[in-house]
Coordinates of C-alpha atoms and ligand atoms in Angstrom, one line a residue:
M1 CA 0.0 0.2 0.1
Q2 CA 1.4 3.2 -1.0
K3 CA 2.6 6.1 1.9
I4 CA 0.5 9.2 1.5
L5 CA 1.3 12.5 3.1
I6 CA -1.5 15.2 3.5
Q7 CA 0.7 18.5 3.4
L8 CA -1.6 20.9 4.9
D9 CA 0.3 24.5 4.7
S10 CA -1.0 27.9 5.5
D11 CA 1.0 29.7 2.7
K12 CA -0.3 30.5 -0.7
F13 CA 2.2 27.6 -2.3
S14 CA 3.1 24.8 -0.1
S15 CA 6.3 24.3 0.5
V16 CA 8.8 22.8 -1.7
F17 CA 11.3 22.2 0.9
D18 CA 9.0 19.9 3.0
A19 CA 7.6 17.9 -0.3
I20 CA 11.1 17.3 -1.3
T21 CA 12.2 15.9 2.4
A22 CA 9.3 14.5 2.7
Y23 CA 10.0 11.9 -0.9
D24 CA 13.3 11.4 0.3
A25 CA 12.2 10.2 3.6
G26 CA 10.3 7.3 1.7
V27 CA 6.6 8.7 0.9
D28 CA 5.0 7.4 -2.0
R29 CA 2.8 9.8 -2.8
I30 CA 2.1 13.9 -0.8
L31 CA -1.3 15.6 -1.3
Q32 CA -0.6 19.0 -1.1
Y33 CA -3.1 21.6 0.2
S34 CA -2.1 25.2 0.5
G35 CA -3.6 28.5 1.9
I36 CA -5.3 26.4 4.4
A37 CA -7.1 27.8 7.4
P38 CA -7.7 25.9 10.7
E39 CA -11.8 26.1 9.4
D40 CA -10.8 24.2 6.4
V41 CA -9.1 21.1 8.0
R42 CA -12.0 19.0 9.2
N43 CA -13.0 17.3 5.9
L44 CA -9.4 16.9 4.4
V45 CA -8.7 14.9 7.7
Y46 CA -12.0 13.0 7.4
G47 CA -10.7 11.6 3.8
A48 CA -7.6 10.7 5.7
M49 CA -9.7 8.6 8.4
F50 CA -12.0 6.7 6.6
T51 CA -10.5 5.7 3.8
R52 CA -7.8 2.8 5.2
G53 CA -9.2 1.1 8.1
G54 CA -7.6 -0.6 11.0
E55 CA -3.7 -1.7 10.5
A56 CA -3.5 0.3 6.9
L57 CA -4.3 3.9 8.5
K58 CA -1.1 3.9 9.5
N59 CA 0.1 4.5 5.8
S60 CA -1.5 7.8 5.5
S61 CA -0.1 11.0 7.6
I62 CA -0.8 14.6 8.0
F63 CA 2.3 17.3 8.0
I64 CA 1.2 20.8 8.7
G65 CA 3.8 23.1 7.6
G66 CA 4.1 26.9 6.3
S67 CA 5.5 29.9 7.3
D68 CA 3.4 31.2 10.2
V69 CA 3.5 29.2 13.5
S70 CA 0.8 30.1 15.3
L71 CA -1.4 29.3 12.4
G72 CA 0.1 25.7 12.3
E73 CA -0.3 25.2 16.1
E74 CA -4.6 26.0 15.3
I75 CA -4.1 23.9 12.2
M76 CA -2.8 20.9 14.4
A77 CA -5.5 21.5 17.3
A78 CA -8.4 21.5 14.6
V79 CA -6.7 18.5 12.8
S80 CA -6.6 16.6 16.3
D81 CA -10.4 18.1 17.0
A82 CA -11.5 15.9 14.1
F83 CA -10.3 12.8 15.1
F84 CA -12.2 10.4 17.0
G85 CA -11.4 7.3 18.9
P86 CA -9.3 4.9 17.0
V87 CA -9.8 6.6 13.7
R88 CA -6.8 8.4 13.2
V89 CA -3.7 9.1 11.3
S90 CA -0.3 9.9 12.3
V91 CA 0.6 14.2 12.2
M92 CA 3.5 16.2 12.6
L93 CA 3.7 19.9 13.2
D94 CA 7.0 21.5 11.5
T95 CA 5.8 25.1 10.4
N96 CA 8.7 27.1 9.5
G97 CA 10.9 24.5 10.9
C98 CA 10.7 25.1 13.8
N99 CA 10.7 22.1 15.8
T100 CA 13.4 20.3 13.7
T101 CA 15.7 23.5 13.9
A102 CA 15.4 24.3 17.3
V103 CA 15.6 20.1 18.1
A104 CA 19.0 20.3 16.3
A105 CA 20.5 23.0 17.9
V106 CA 19.9 21.7 21.3
R107 CA 21.1 18.2 20.8
K108 CA 24.2 19.7 18.9
I109 CA 24.7 21.6 22.1
V110 CA 24.0 18.2 24.4
S111 CA 26.7 16.4 22.3
V112 CA 29.2 18.3 24.0
G113 CA 28.2 17.9 27.4
S114 CA 25.2 17.2 29.7
L115 CA 23.1 20.9 30.4
K116 CA 22.1 20.0 34.3
G117 CA 22.9 23.0 36.3
R118 CA 24.6 25.1 33.6
K119 CA 23.1 28.4 32.7
I120 CA 22.2 28.5 29.1
V121 CA 21.6 31.8 27.2
I122 CA 19.4 32.0 23.9
L123 CA 19.6 35.4 22.6
G124 CA 16.9 36.8 20.7
G125 CA 14.6 33.8 21.9
T126 CA 11.3 35.0 21.4
G127 CA 10.9 33.3 18.4
P128 CA 9.5 30.0 17.5
V129 CA 13.2 28.5 17.4
G130 CA 14.1 30.1 20.6
I131 CA 11.2 29.4 22.4
R132 CA 11.5 25.6 21.7
A133 CA 15.0 25.4 22.0
A134 CA 14.7 27.2 25.6
A135 CA 11.9 24.5 26.5
L136 CA 14.0 21.9 25.6
M137 CA 17.0 23.0 27.2
A138 CA 15.2 23.7 30.4
G139 CA 13.6 20.2 30.0
E140 CA 17.5 19.0 30.2
G141 CA 17.8 20.5 33.8
A142 CA 19.8 24.0 32.6
Q143 CA 18.9 27.2 34.2
V144 CA 17.9 29.0 30.6
F145 CA 17.6 32.7 30.0
L146 CA 16.0 34.0 27.4
S147 CA 16.4 37.5 25.9
S148 CA 14.4 39.7 23.9
R149 CA 15.1 43.5 23.0
T150 CA 12.6 44.5 25.3
L151 CA 11.8 42.9 28.7
K152 CA 8.1 42.7 27.8
K153 CA 8.7 40.4 25.0
S154 CA 10.9 38.1 26.9
E155 CA 8.4 37.8 29.6
K156 CA 5.7 37.1 27.2
A157 CA 7.7 34.7 25.9
C158 CA 8.5 32.7 28.9
A159 CA 5.5 32.9 30.3
M160 CA 4.4 31.1 27.1
I161 CA 6.8 28.6 27.4
H162 CA 5.7 28.0 31.2
K163 CA 1.7 27.5 30.0
R164 CA 2.9 25.3 27.0
F165 CA 6.0 23.1 28.7
G166 CA 5.0 23.9 32.2
I167 CA 8.9 24.9 32.6
E168 CA 10.4 27.7 33.9
V169 CA 12.7 29.9 31.9
T170 CA 14.1 33.4 32.9
P171 CA 13.5 36.7 30.5
Q172 CA 16.1 39.3 30.1
Q173 CA 16.4 42.5 28.3
V174 CA 19.3 42.7 25.9
S175 CA 19.5 46.3 24.1
N176 CA 23.1 47.0 24.3
E177 CA 26.5 45.3 24.9
D178 CA 26.4 45.8 28.8
E179 CA 22.6 43.8 29.5
L180 CA 24.5 41.2 27.0
K181 CA 27.4 40.7 29.0
K182 CA 25.4 40.5 32.3
I183 CA 23.2 37.5 30.4
L184 CA 25.9 35.9 29.5
D185 CA 28.1 36.2 32.9
T186 CA 28.9 32.6 33.9
A187 CA 27.0 31.1 31.0
Y188 CA 28.1 27.5 29.8
A189 CA 26.4 27.7 26.1
V190 CA 24.8 30.5 24.1
L191 CA 22.5 30.1 21.3
C192 CA 21.7 32.4 18.8
A193 CA 18.1 32.3 17.5
G194 CA 17.5 35.9 16.4
A195 CA 15.9 36.7 13.0
A196 CA 18.0 36.1 9.7
G197 CA 20.8 38.4 8.7
I198 CA 20.9 40.0 12.3
T199 CA 24.2 39.7 14.4
L200 CA 23.6 39.4 18.2
L201 CA 27.1 38.3 19.4
P202 CA 30.2 40.5 18.8
E203 CA 33.6 38.6 18.3
S204 CA 35.0 40.9 20.9
V205 CA 32.4 39.3 23.6
W206 CA 32.5 35.8 22.6
Q207 CA 36.3 35.2 22.2
A208 CA 36.7 37.1 26.0
H209 CA 34.3 35.0 27.5
P210 CA 35.9 33.1 30.3
D211 CA 33.4 30.4 30.7
L212 CA 31.7 29.8 27.7
R213 CA 31.9 26.2 26.3
V214 CA 29.4 26.0 23.4
L215 CA 28.1 28.2 20.9
A216 CA 25.6 27.8 18.7
D217 CA 23.7 29.8 15.6
V218 CA 20.6 29.1 13.7
N219 CA 21.0 32.3 11.5
A220 CA 22.5 31.2 8.2
V221 CA 21.7 34.5 6.5
P222 CA 24.6 37.0 6.6
P223 CA 25.6 38.9 8.6
L224 CA 25.6 35.9 11.1
G225 CA 24.3 35.8 14.4
I226 CA 27.7 35.0 15.9
E227 CA 30.6 37.4 14.7
N228 CA 33.0 36.0 12.9
T229 CA 31.9 32.4 12.5
K230 CA 31.4 30.1 9.9
P231 CA 28.3 28.8 9.1
Q232 CA 29.4 25.3 7.8
W233 CA 31.2 24.9 11.4
D234 CA 30.0 21.8 12.9
G235 CA 31.5 21.6 16.7
K236 CA 34.7 23.8 15.3
K237 CA 37.1 24.1 18.2
I238 CA 38.2 27.6 19.0
D239 CA 40.3 27.3 21.9
S240 CA 38.1 25.8 25.0
K241 CA 34.7 26.7 22.6
T242 CA 32.8 24.5 20.5
V243 CA 31.0 26.1 17.7
F244 CA 28.1 25.2 15.9
G245 CA 27.1 27.4 12.5
A246 CA 23.4 27.3 11.2
L247 CA 24.7 24.3 8.1
G248 CA 26.2 22.5 10.8
I249 CA 23.2 22.4 12.9
G250 CA 21.1 22.0 9.4
G251 CA 22.6 19.3 8.2
L252 CA 20.9 17.4 11.5
K253 CA 17.6 19.3 11.1
M254 CA 17.4 17.5 8.0
E255 CA 18.4 14.3 9.3
I256 CA 16.1 14.7 12.2
H257 CA 13.1 15.7 9.7
R258 CA 13.3 12.8 7.7
Q259 CA 13.3 10.3 10.2
C260 CA 10.3 12.2 12.2
I261 CA 8.7 11.9 8.8
A262 CA 9.3 8.2 8.4
S263 CA 7.8 7.5 12.1
L264 CA 4.7 8.8 11.3
F265 CA 3.9 5.7 8.9
T266 CA 5.3 3.1 11.7
Q267 CA 1.7 3.4 13.5
N268 CA -1.7 5.9 12.8
D269 CA -1.4 7.4 16.4
L270 CA 1.5 9.7 16.7
Q271 CA 1.6 13.3 17.1
L272 CA 4.8 14.9 16.5
D273 CA 5.2 18.1 18.1
A274 CA 8.6 19.7 19.8
E275 CA 8.8 17.3 22.4
E276 CA 7.8 14.3 20.6
I277 CA 10.6 15.3 17.4
Y278 CA 13.1 15.6 20.4
T279 CA 12.9 12.0 21.6
I280 CA 13.1 10.6 18.3
A281 CA 16.3 12.7 17.8
K282 CA 17.4 11.2 21.2
N283 CA 16.9 7.6 20.1
M284 CA 18.7 8.7 17.0
D285 CA 21.6 9.6 19.0
Q286 CA 21.9 6.0 20.7
K287 CA 21.8 4.2 17.8
Ligands
LIG301 P1 12.2 35.0 14.0 O1 10.7 34.8 14.9 O2 12.5 35.4 12.9 O3 13.0 36.1 15.0 C1 13.9 35.7 16.5 C2 13.7 36.9 16.7 O4 14.8 38.1 16.5 C3 12.8 37.8 17.3 O5 11.8 37.5 18.1 C4 12.9 39.0 18.0 O6 13.4 39.3 19.1 C5 14.4 38.9 16.8 N1 14.5 40.1 15.9 C6 14.0 40.6 15.0 N2 14.3 41.7 14.0 C7 15.9 41.5 15.0 C8 16.8 42.8 14.9 N3 16.8 43.6 14.1 N4 17.5 42.8 15.8 C9 17.9 42.3 16.9 N5 16.5 40.9 17.1 C10 15.7 41.2 15.9 O7 13.0 33.6 14.4 P2 12.6 31.8 14.1 O8 11.9 31.9 13.1 O9 12.6 32.0 15.4 O10 14.2 31.8 13.9 C11 15.1 31.5 14.3 C12 16.5 31.6 13.6 O11 16.7 29.9 13.1 C13 16.4 32.5 12.0 O12 17.7 32.9 12.1 C14 16.1 31.5 11.0 O13 16.6 32.4 9.8 C15 16.7 30.1 11.6 N6 15.6 29.4 10.8 C16 16.3 28.3 10.4 C17 15.9 26.7 10.0 C18 16.6 26.2 9.2 O14 15.9 25.1 8.6 N7 17.9 26.0 9.0 C19 14.8 27.0 9.8 C20 13.8 27.9 10.9 C21 14.4 29.1 11.3 P3 12.7 40.4 20.0 O15 11.7 41.4 19.2 O16 12.2 40.1 20.9 O17 14.0 41.3 20.2

């Protein structure tokens, strides 16, 4: 029986990136729906639920993409709402690559050493990637500090993390170099999760930092988030520091994305969001 992926995308055109990744993960056929809103979802989901019964249901799955993460979360909720009892199919949320990118960045940082009890800073952490990475690293036992240009925005992000993940992250404003040095004081690791093309960590600050051991940057668009690093660095040693650039992290992100798509077709009741994708990535490390 063919493995069919139903791609629900809120953008005008459904993502070519997501489609190619799905084919590379072994999907036989993709049904693409673009411009999707939460209220459109029910009948599309019914089409997946009522065609292949019992064991065969696992051969149909849903992927939620698009660039609007909040809308993606609403679509995910609408999809779950359409299911009843065991009549359901597996579903994965990775709008704007937020889950797979955050998970890959965290796995790279963890690969250097345990985060338990360590201070981790997420610069520009109020976007979808930063929020998820913060929650996952706090879940690893780290003390996580999340920065924004405004305290209000970082407080809002931390409140959202508490509501969604039940975990504490400390908000902090970073709007100048003094505040940057203050948040980085005694930090073990830093993740730059700011918008594309924005430098948040000058070389003079990271090079001189006595405690930083791991630096990671998910911004691949020049200028990079961490000044004078290379996007392809994948664990590059600079004195006592290990640095991961966006392309170094991106290679793992692609592997995780493909593994998650393949997992969708192993059973009919998976719901892959940040935590579940993190567990899949952790299991990949152990193989
Ligand atoms: P985002 O929402 O676009 O931006 C994150 C934060 O950056 C914003 O909340 C904002 O924080 C801060 N920011 C925006 N403009 C700024 C400016 N001019 N100066 C300083 N800070 C600014 O980011 P995202 O979607 O979470 O993505 C994070 C990074 O990961 C991006 O660089 C993105 O390109 C990359 N990414 C890569 C992949 C991949 O597949 N490799 C996938 C997804 C994302 P405040 O307003 O609170 O200061």
